[in-house]
Coordinates of N, CA and C in Angstrom, one line a residue:
Chain C
X16 N -8.7 -21.3 -14.0 CA -9.1 -20.0 -14.7 C -9.1 -20.3 -16.2
X17 N -10.1 -19.7 -16.9 CA -10.1 -19.8 -18.4 C -8.9 -19.2 -19.0
X18 N -8.5 -19.8 -20.2 CA -7.3 -19.3 -20.8 C -7.4 -17.9 -21.3
X19 N -8.6 -17.5 -21.7 CA -8.7 -16.1 -22.2 C -8.6 -15.1 -21.0
X20 N -9.1 -15.5 -19.8 CA -9.0 -14.6 -18.7 C -7.5 -14.5 -18.3
X21 N -6.8 -15.7 -18.3 CA -5.4 -15.7 -17.9 C -4.6 -14.8 -18.9
X22 N -4.9 -14.9 -20.2 CA -4.2 -14.1 -21.2 C -4.4 -12.6 -21.0
X23 N -5.7 -12.3 -20.7 CA -6.0 -10.9 -20.4 C -5.3 -10.3 -19.2
X24 N -5.3 -11.1 -18.1 CA -4.6 -10.7 -16.9 C -3.1 -10.5 -17.1
X25 N -2.6 -11.4 -17.9 CA -1.1 -11.3 -18.3 C -0.9 -9.9 -19.0
X26 N -1.8 -9.7 -19.9 CA -1.6 -8.4 -20.7 C -1.7 -7.2 -19.8
X27 N -2.7 -7.2 -19.0 CA -2.9 -6.1 -18.1 C -1.8 -5.9 -17.1
X28 N -1.2 -7.0 -16.7 CA -0.1 -7.0 -15.7 C 1.1 -6.3 -16.4
X29 N 1.4 -6.7 -17.6 CA 2.5 -6.1 -18.3 C 2.3 -4.6 -18.6
X30 N 1.1 -4.3 -19.0 CA 0.8 -3.0 -19.4 C 0.6 -2.0 -18.2
X31 N 0.0 -2.5 -17.1 CA -0.4 -1.6 -16.0 C 0.5 -1.6 -14.8
X32 N 1.3 -2.7 -14.7 CA 2.1 -2.8 -13.4 C 2.9 -1.5 -13.1
X33 N 3.7 -1.0 -14.0 CA 4.5 0.2 -13.7 C 3.6 1.4 -13.4
X34 N 2.5 1.5 -14.1 CA 1.6 2.7 -13.8 C 0.9 2.6 -12.4
X35 N 0.4 1.3 -12.1 CA -0.2 1.2 -10.8 C 0.8 1.3 -9.7
X36 N 2.0 0.9 -10.0 CA 3.1 1.1 -9.0 C 3.2 2.6 -8.7
X37 N 3.2 3.5 -9.7 CA 3.3 4.9 -9.5 C 2.1 5.4 -8.6
X38 N 1.0 4.9 -8.9 CA -0.2 5.3 -8.2 C -0.1 5.0 -6.7
X39 N 0.3 3.7 -6.5 CA 0.5 3.3 -5.1 C 1.6 4.0 -4.4
X40 N 2.7 4.2 -5.1 CA 3.9 4.9 -4.5 C 3.6 6.3 -4.1
X41 N 2.7 6.9 -4.8 CA 2.4 8.3 -4.4 C 1.6 8.4 -3.1
X42 N 0.9 7.3 -2.8 CA 0.1 7.3 -1.5 C 0.9 6.8 -0.4
X43 N 1.7 5.8 -0.7 CA 2.4 5.1 0.4 C 3.8 5.5 0.7
X44 N 4.4 6.3 -0.3 CA 5.8 6.8 -0.1 C 6.8 5.7 0.3
X45 N 6.6 4.5 -0.2 CA 7.5 3.4 0.2 C 7.4 2.4 -1.0
X46 N 8.6 2.2 -1.6 CA 8.6 1.3 -2.8 C 8.1 -0.1 -2.5
X47 N 8.6 -0.7 -1.4 CA 8.2 -2.1 -1.1 C 6.7 -2.2 -0.8
X48 N 6.2 -1.3 0.0 CA 4.7 -1.3 0.3 C 3.9 -1.1 -1.0
X49 N 4.4 -0.2 -1.8 CA 3.7 0.1 -3.1 C 3.6 -1.2 -3.9
X50 N 4.8 -1.9 -4.0 CA 4.8 -3.2 -4.8 C 3.8 -4.2 -4.2
X51 N 3.8 -4.3 -2.9 CA 2.9 -5.2 -2.2 C 1.4 -4.9 -2.6
X52 N 1.1 -3.6 -2.6 CA -0.3 -3.2 -2.9 C -0.6 -3.5 -4.3
X53 N 0.3 -3.3 -5.2 CA 0.0 -3.7 -6.6 C -0.2 -5.2 -6.8
X54 N 0.7 -5.9 -6.1 CA 0.6 -7.4 -6.2 C -0.7 -7.9 -5.6
X55 N -1.1 -7.3 -4.5 CA -2.4 -7.6 -3.9 C -3.6 -7.4 -4.8
X56 N -3.4 -6.2 -5.6 CA -4.4 -5.9 -6.6 C -4.6 -7.0 -7.6
X57 N -3.4 -7.5 -8.1 CA -3.5 -8.5 -9.1 C -3.9 -9.9 -8.5
X58 N -3.6 -10.1 -7.2 CA -4.2 -11.3 -6.6 C -5.7 -11.3 -6.6
X59 N -6.2 -10.1 -6.3 CA -7.7 -9.9 -6.3 C -8.2 -10.2 -7.7
X60 N -7.5 -9.6 -8.7 CA -7.9 -9.8 -10.1 C -7.9 -11.3 -10.5
X61 N -6.9 -12.0 -10.0 CA -6.9 -13.4 -10.3 C -8.0 -14.2 -9.6
X62 N -8.4 -13.6 -8.5 CA -9.5 -14.3 -7.7 C -10.9 -14.0 -8.4
X63 N -10.9 -12.8 -9.1 CA -12.2 -12.4 -9.7 C -12.0 -12.1 -11.2
X64 N -11.5 -13.1 -11.9 CA -11.2 -12.8 -13.4 C -12.4 -12.4 -14.2
X65 N -13.6 -13.0 -13.9 CA -14.8 -12.6 -14.7 C -15.1 -11.1 -14.5
X66 N -15.0 -10.7 -13.2 CA -15.4 -9.3 -12.9 C -14.4 -8.3 -13.7
X67 N -13.1 -8.7 -13.7 CA -12.1 -7.9 -14.4 C -12.3 -7.9 -15.9
X68 N -12.3 -9.1 -16.4 CA -12.3 -9.2 -17.9 C -13.7 -8.8 -18.5
X69 N -14.7 -8.9 -17.8 CA -16.0 -8.5 -18.3 C -16.3 -7.0 -18.0
X70 N -15.5 -6.4 -17.3 CA -15.7 -5.0 -17.0 C -15.5 -4.2 -18.3
X71 N -16.4 -3.1 -18.5 CA -16.2 -2.3 -19.7 C -14.9 -1.6 -19.7
X72 N -14.3 -1.4 -18.6 CA -13.0 -0.7 -18.5 C -12.1 -1.5 -17.5
X73 N -11.4 -2.5 -17.9 CA -10.6 -3.3 -17.0 C -9.5 -2.5 -16.4
X74 N -8.9 -1.6 -17.1 CA -7.8 -0.8 -16.5 C -8.4 0.1 -15.3
X75 N -9.6 0.6 -15.5 CA -10.2 1.4 -14.5 C -10.6 0.5 -13.3
X76 N -11.0 -0.7 -13.6 CA -11.3 -1.7 -12.5 C -10.1 -1.9 -11.7
X77 N -8.9 -2.1 -12.3 CA -7.7 -2.3 -11.5 C -7.4 -1.1 -10.7
X78 N -7.5 0.1 -11.2 CA -7.2 1.3 -10.4 C -8.2 1.4 -9.2
X79 N -9.5 1.1 -9.4 CA -10.4 1.1 -8.3 C -10.1 0.1 -7.2
X80 N -9.7 -1.1 -7.7 CA -9.3 -2.2 -6.8 C -8.0 -1.7 -6.0
X81 N -7.1 -1.1 -6.7 CA -5.9 -0.7 -6.0 C -6.2 0.4 -5.0
X82 N -7.2 1.3 -5.3 CA -7.6 2.3 -4.4 C -8.1 1.7 -3.1
X83 N -8.9 0.6 -3.2 CA -9.4 -0.1 -2.0 C -8.3 -0.7 -1.2
X84 N -7.3 -1.3 -1.9 CA -6.2 -2.0 -1.3 C -5.4 -0.9 -0.5
X85 N -5.2 0.3 -1.2 CA -4.4 1.3 -0.5 C -5.1 1.8 0.7
X86 N -6.5 2.0 0.6 CA -7.2 2.5 1.7 C -7.2 1.5 2.9
X87 N -7.2 0.2 2.6 CA -7.1 -0.8 3.7 C -5.7 -0.8 4.3
X88 N -4.7 -0.6 3.4 CA -3.3 -0.6 3.9 C -3.1 0.6 4.9
X89 N -3.6 1.7 4.4 CA -3.4 3.0 5.2 C -4.2 2.8 6.5
X90 N -5.4 2.3 6.5 CA -6.2 2.1 7.7 C -5.5 1.2 8.7
X91 N -5.0 0.1 8.2 CA -4.3 -0.9 9.1 C -3.1 -0.2 9.7
X92 N -2.3 0.5 8.9 CA -1.1 1.2 9.4 C -1.5 2.2 10.5
X93 N -2.6 2.9 10.3 CA -3.1 3.9 11.3 C -3.5 3.2 12.6
X94 N -4.2 2.1 12.4 CA -4.7 1.4 13.6 C -3.5 0.9 14.4
X95 N -2.6 0.3 13.7 CA -1.4 -0.3 14.4 C -0.6 0.9 15.1
X96 N -0.5 2.0 14.4 CA 0.3 3.1 14.9 C -0.4 3.7 16.2
X97 N -1.8 3.8 16.1 CA -2.5 4.3 17.2 C -2.4 3.4 18.5
X98 N -2.5 2.1 18.2 CA -2.4 1.1 19.3 C -1.0 1.2 20.0
X99 N 0.0 1.3 19.2 CA 1.3 1.4 19.8 C 1.5 2.7 20.5
X100 N 1.0 3.8 19.9 CA 1.2 5.1 20.6 C 0.4 5.2 21.9
X101 N -0.8 4.6 21.8 CA -1.7 4.6 23.0 C -1.0 3.7 24.1
X102 N -0.4 2.6 23.7 CA 0.2 1.8 24.6 C 1.4 2.5 25.3
X103 N 2.2 3.2 24.4 CA 3.4 3.9 25.0 C 2.9 5.0 25.9
X104 N 1.8 5.7 25.5 CA 1.3 6.8 26.3 C 0.8 6.3 27.6
X105 N 0.1 5.2 27.7 CA -0.4 4.7 28.9 C 0.6 4.1 29.8
X106 N 1.8 3.8 29.3 CA 2.8 3.2 30.1 C 4.0 4.1 30.3
X107 N 3.8 5.4 29.9 CA 5.0 6.3 30.0 C 5.4 6.4 31.5
X108 N 4.5 6.4 32.4 CA 4.8 6.6 33.8 C 5.7 5.4 34.3
X109 N 5.4 4.2 33.8 CA 6.2 3.1 34.1 C 7.7 3.3 33.8
X110 N 7.9 3.9 32.6 CA 9.2 4.1 32.1 C 9.9 5.2 32.9
X111 N 9.1 6.4 33.2 CA 9.8 7.5 33.8 C 10.1 7.2 35.3
X112 N 9.3 6.3 36.0 CA 9.6 6.1 37.4 C 10.6 4.9 37.6
X113 N 10.8 4.2 36.5 CA 11.7 3.1 36.7 C 13.1 3.5 36.9
X114 N 13.7 3.0 38.1 CA 15.1 3.4 38.4 C 16.0 2.2 38.1
X115 N 15.3 1.1 37.8 CA 16.2 -0.1 37.5 C 16.9 0.1 36.3
X116 N 18.0 -0.7 36.1 CA 18.7 -0.6 34.9 C 18.2 -1.6 33.9
X117 N 16.9 -1.9 34.0 CA 16.3 -2.8 33.1 C 16.0 -2.1 31.7
X118 N 16.3 -2.9 30.7 CA 16.0 -2.3 29.4 C 14.5 -2.4 29.0
X119 N 14.2 -1.8 27.9 CA 12.8 -1.8 27.4 C 12.4 -3.3 27.2
X120 N 13.4 -4.1 26.8 CA 13.1 -5.5 26.4 C 12.5 -6.2 27.7
X121 N 13.1 -5.9 28.8 CA 12.5 -6.6 30.0 C 11.2 -5.9 30.5
X122 N 11.2 -4.6 30.3 CA 10.0 -3.8 30.7 C 8.8 -4.3 30.0
X123 N 9.0 -4.6 28.7 CA 7.8 -5.0 27.8 C 7.8 -6.5 27.5
X124 N 8.4 -7.3 28.3 CA 8.4 -8.7 27.9 C 7.1 -9.4 28.1
X125 N 6.2 -8.7 28.8 CA 4.8 -9.3 28.9 C 3.9 -8.8 27.8
X126 N 4.4 -7.9 27.0 CA 3.5 -7.3 26.0 C 3.3 -8.3 24.9
X127 N 4.3 -8.9 24.5 CA 4.2 -9.9 23.4 C 5.5 -10.5 23.3
X128 N 5.6 -11.6 22.6 CA 6.9 -12.2 22.3 C 7.8 -11.0 21.7
X129 N 9.0 -10.8 22.2 CA 9.7 -9.7 21.9 C 9.9 -9.4 20.4
X130 N 10.3 -10.5 19.7 CA 10.5 -10.4 18.3 C 9.2 -9.9 17.6
X131 N 8.1 -10.4 18.0 CA 6.8 -10.0 17.4 C 6.6 -8.6 17.7
X132 N 6.8 -8.1 18.9 CA 6.6 -6.7 19.2 C 7.5 -5.8 18.3
X133 N 8.7 -6.3 18.1 CA 9.6 -5.5 17.2 C 9.1 -5.4 15.8
X134 N 8.5 -6.5 15.4 CA 7.9 -6.5 14.0 C 6.8 -5.5 13.9
X135 N 5.9 -5.5 14.9 CA 4.8 -4.5 14.8 C 5.3 -3.1 14.9
X136 N 6.3 -2.9 15.7 CA 6.9 -1.5 15.8 C 7.5 -1.1 14.5
X137 N 8.2 -2.0 13.8 CA 8.9 -1.7 12.6 C 7.9 -1.4 11.5
X138 N 6.7 -2.0 11.5 CA 5.7 -1.8 10.5 C 4.9 -0.5 10.8
X139 N 4.5 -0.4 12.1 CA 3.7 0.8 12.5 C 4.4 2.1 12.6
X140 N 5.6 2.0 13.1 CA 6.3 3.3 13.3 C 7.4 3.6 12.3
X141 N 8.0 2.5 11.8 CA 9.1 2.8 10.9 C 8.7 2.7 9.4
X142 N 7.5 2.2 9.2 CA 6.9 2.2 7.8 C 7.5 1.1 7.0
X143 N 8.1 0.0 7.6 CA 8.7 -1.1 6.8 C 7.6 -2.0 6.3
X144 N 7.9 -2.7 5.2 CA 6.9 -3.6 4.7 C 7.2 -5.0 5.2
X145 N 6.2 -5.9 5.0 CA 6.3 -7.3 5.4 C 7.5 -7.9 4.6
X146 N 7.6 -7.5 3.4 CA 8.6 -8.1 2.5 C 10.0 -7.8 3.1
X147 N 10.2 -6.5 3.4 CA 11.5 -6.0 3.9 C 11.8 -6.7 5.2
X148 N 10.9 -6.8 6.1 CA 11.1 -7.5 7.4 C 11.4 -8.9 7.3
X149 N 10.7 -9.6 6.4 CA 10.9 -11.0 6.1 C 12.3 -11.2 5.6
X150 N 12.7 -10.4 4.7 CA 14.1 -10.5 4.1 C 15.1 -10.3 5.2
X151 N 14.9 -9.2 6.0 CA 15.9 -8.9 7.1 C 16.1 -10.1 8.1
X152 N 14.9 -10.7 8.3 CA 15.0 -11.8 9.4 C 15.1 -13.2 8.8
X153 N 15.1 -13.3 7.5 CA 15.3 -14.6 6.9 C 14.1 -15.5 7.2
X154 N 12.9 -14.9 7.2 CA 11.7 -15.7 7.4 C 10.8 -15.4 6.2
X155 N 9.7 -16.2 6.0 CA 8.8 -16.0 4.9 C 7.9 -14.8 5.2
X156 N 7.4 -14.2 4.1 CA 6.4 -13.1 4.3 C 5.2 -13.6 5.1
X157 N 4.8 -14.9 4.8 CA 3.6 -15.4 5.5 C 3.9 -15.5 7.0
X158 N 5.1 -16.0 7.4 CA 5.4 -16.1 8.8 C 5.4 -14.7 9.5
X159 N 6.0 -13.8 8.7 CA 6.1 -12.4 9.2 C 4.7 -11.9 9.5
X160 N 3.8 -12.1 8.5 CA 2.4 -11.7 8.6 C 1.7 -12.3 9.9
X161 N 1.9 -13.6 10.1 CA 1.3 -14.3 11.2 C 1.8 -13.7 12.5
X162 N 3.1 -13.5 12.6 CA 3.7 -13.0 13.9 C 3.2 -11.6 14.2
X163 N 3.0 -10.8 13.1 CA 2.5 -9.4 13.4 C 1.1 -9.5 13.8
X164 N 0.3 -10.3 13.1 CA -1.1 -10.4 13.5 C -1.3 -10.9 14.9
X165 N -0.4 -11.8 15.3 CA -0.5 -12.4 16.7 C -0.2 -11.3 17.7
X166 N 0.9 -10.5 17.4 CA 1.3 -9.4 18.3 C 0.2 -8.3 18.4
X167 N -0.4 -8.0 17.2 CA -1.4 -7.0 17.2 C -2.6 -7.3 18.1
X168 N -3.0 -8.6 17.9 CA -4.1 -9.1 18.7 C -3.8 -9.0 20.2
X169 N -2.6 -9.4 20.5 CA -2.1 -9.4 21.9 C -2.2 -8.0 22.5
X170 N -1.6 -7.0 21.7 CA -1.6 -5.6 22.1 C -3.0 -5.1 22.2
X171 N -3.9 -5.4 21.3 CA -5.2 -4.9 21.3 C -5.9 -5.3 22.6
X172 N -5.7 -6.6 23.0 CA -6.3 -7.2 24.2 C -5.8 -6.5 25.4
X173 N -4.5 -6.3 25.4 CA -3.8 -5.7 26.5 C -4.3 -4.2 26.7
X174 N -4.5 -3.5 25.7 CA -5.0 -2.1 25.8 C -6.4 -2.0 26.3
X175 N -7.2 -3.0 25.9 CA -8.6 -3.0 26.3 C -8.8 -3.2 27.8
X176 N -7.8 -3.9 28.4 CA -7.9 -4.2 29.8 C -7.8 -3.0 30.7
Chain E
X26 N -3.0 11.9 -37.1 CA -3.5 11.6 -35.7 C -5.0 12.0 -35.7
X27 N -5.9 11.1 -35.1 CA -7.3 11.5 -35.0 C -7.5 12.7 -34.2
X28 N -8.5 13.5 -34.5 CA -8.7 14.8 -33.8 C -8.9 14.6 -32.3
X29 N -9.7 13.5 -31.9 CA -9.9 13.4 -30.4 C -8.6 13.0 -29.7
X30 N -7.7 12.3 -30.4 CA -6.4 12.0 -29.7 C -5.6 13.2 -29.6
X31 N -5.6 14.1 -30.6 CA -4.9 15.3 -30.6 C -5.4 16.2 -29.5
X32 N -6.7 16.3 -29.3 CA -7.3 17.1 -28.2 C -6.8 16.6 -26.9
X33 N -6.9 15.2 -26.7 CA -6.5 14.6 -25.5 C -5.0 14.9 -25.1
X34 N -4.1 14.8 -26.1 CA -2.7 15.1 -25.9 C -2.5 16.5 -25.4
X35 N -3.3 17.4 -26.1 CA -3.1 18.8 -25.7 C -3.6 19.1 -24.3
X36 N -4.7 18.4 -24.0 CA -5.3 18.6 -22.7 C -4.4 18.1 -21.6
X37 N -3.6 17.1 -21.8 CA -2.8 16.5 -20.8 C -1.3 17.0 -20.9
X38 N -1.0 17.7 -21.9 CA 0.4 18.1 -22.1 C 0.9 18.9 -21.0
X39 N 0.0 19.7 -20.3 CA 0.5 20.5 -19.2 C 1.1 19.6 -18.1
X40 N 0.6 18.4 -18.0 CA 1.2 17.5 -17.0 C 2.7 17.2 -17.2
X41 N 3.1 17.3 -18.4 CA 4.5 17.0 -18.7 C 5.4 18.0 -18.1
X42 N 4.9 19.2 -17.9 CA 5.7 20.3 -17.4 C 5.7 20.3 -15.8
X43 N 4.8 19.5 -15.3 CA 4.7 19.5 -13.8 C 5.8 18.7 -13.2
X44 N 6.2 19.0 -12.0 CA 7.2 18.2 -11.3 C 6.7 16.9 -10.8
X45 N 7.6 16.0 -10.5 CA 7.2 14.6 -10.1 C 6.3 14.8 -8.8
X46 N 6.7 15.7 -7.9 CA 6.0 15.8 -6.6 C 4.6 16.3 -6.9
X47 N 4.5 17.2 -7.8 CA 3.1 17.8 -8.1 C 2.2 16.7 -8.7
X48 N 2.8 15.9 -9.6 CA 2.0 14.8 -10.2 C 1.6 13.7 -9.1
X49 N 2.6 13.4 -8.3 CA 2.3 12.5 -7.2 C 1.2 13.0 -6.3
X50 N 1.2 14.3 -6.1 CA 0.1 14.9 -5.2 C -1.2 14.8 -5.9
X51 N -1.3 14.9 -7.2 CA -2.6 14.7 -7.9 C -3.1 13.3 -7.8
X52 N -2.1 12.3 -7.8 CA -2.5 10.9 -7.6 C -3.0 10.7 -6.2
X53 N -2.3 11.3 -5.2 CA -2.7 11.1 -3.8 C -4.1 11.7 -3.6
X54 N -4.4 12.8 -4.2 CA -5.7 13.5 -4.1 C -6.8 12.5 -4.7
X55 N -6.4 11.9 -5.8 CA -7.4 11.0 -6.4 C -7.6 9.8 -5.5
X56 N -6.6 9.3 -4.9 CA -6.7 8.1 -4.1 C -7.5 8.3 -2.8
X57 N -7.5 9.6 -2.4 CA -8.2 9.9 -1.1 C -9.6 10.4 -1.4
X58 N -10.1 10.3 -2.6 CA -11.5 10.7 -3.0 C -12.4 9.7 -2.3
X59 N -13.6 10.1 -1.9 CA -14.5 9.1 -1.3 C -15.0 8.1 -2.3
X60 N -15.4 6.9 -1.8 CA -15.9 5.9 -2.7 C -17.1 6.4 -3.5
X61 N -17.1 6.1 -4.8 CA -18.3 6.6 -5.6 C -18.0 7.9 -6.4
X62 N -17.0 8.6 -5.9 CA -16.7 9.9 -6.6 C -15.9 9.5 -7.9
X63 N -16.3 10.0 -9.0 CA -15.7 9.7 -10.3 C -14.3 10.3 -10.4
X64 N -13.4 9.5 -11.0 CA -12.1 10.0 -11.3 C -12.0 10.3 -12.8
X65 N -11.1 11.2 -13.2 CA -10.8 11.4 -14.6 C -9.8 10.4 -15.0
X66 N -10.3 9.2 -15.4 CA -9.4 8.1 -15.7 C -8.3 8.4 -16.7
X67 N -8.7 9.1 -17.8 CA -7.7 9.4 -18.9 C -6.6 10.2 -18.3
X68 N -6.9 11.2 -17.5 CA -5.9 12.1 -16.9 C -5.0 11.3 -16.0
X69 N -5.7 10.4 -15.2 CA -4.9 9.6 -14.2 C -3.9 8.7 -14.9
X70 N -4.3 8.0 -16.0 CA -3.5 7.1 -16.7 C -2.3 7.9 -17.3
X71 N -2.6 9.1 -17.8 CA -1.6 9.9 -18.4 C -0.5 10.3 -17.4
X72 N -1.0 10.7 -16.2 CA 0.0 11.0 -15.1 C 0.8 9.8 -14.7
X73 N 0.1 8.7 -14.5 CA 0.9 7.5 -14.1 C 1.9 7.1 -15.2
X74 N 1.6 7.3 -16.4 CA 2.5 7.0 -17.5 C 3.7 7.9 -17.5
X75 N 3.4 9.2 -17.3 CA 4.5 10.2 -17.2 C 5.5 9.8 -16.1
X76 N 4.9 9.5 -14.9 CA 5.8 9.1 -13.8 C 6.6 7.9 -14.0
X77 N 5.9 6.9 -14.6 CA 6.6 5.6 -14.9 C 7.7 5.8 -15.9
X78 N 7.5 6.7 -16.9 CA 8.6 7.0 -17.9 C 9.7 7.7 -17.2
X79 N 9.4 8.7 -16.3 CA 10.5 9.4 -15.6 C 11.3 8.5 -14.7
X80 N 10.6 7.5 -14.1 CA 11.4 6.5 -13.2 C 12.4 5.7 -14.1
X81 N 11.9 5.4 -15.3 CA 12.8 4.6 -16.2 C 14.0 5.4 -16.6
X82 N 13.9 6.7 -16.8 CA 15.0 7.5 -17.3 C 16.2 7.6 -16.4

């Protein structure tokens, strides 16, 4: 990246980060998710430095990019939430007729690897962020992302059947 | 202070009196606008700045 782009992004980061955080926080109602959204916005800025720095309004460019990030985040959350709720709804009879003393863990052990399933549930239903889950479990955010994606694909396939 | 800056400050001063929840609601409404619909960027930045200042306090 050219030095002048790097300098401009540094300047915008210092100036805009707290403001963009407030924008993201208002939509996501979760500090960790809001921080992730703003960081994703600056990752995009670093990937497209010319677009940002040559924009007549770089601050506005960042806000618009953040809007897209927020809309993708909310869409992903809604999809994951719907998948889980659909899955629970379609399997509710299994739970109600079950007289065994088996726990949910055994009941759903074919859904996905249990830890992965818990991660999806924590994100979709409890509104936790990847960062929070990674810290809780002592794994990297990337690993957390991978596990959730794997479980989501598994669940989607399962529901389509 | 330049005249246009003075007008801007007056225009946005009402935001100072609004509660944090009300300001957050304005940002939420902006975020849910359809793509292509113009935002009042000056007003947005003012609101974000007010909220950021309040968080610091």
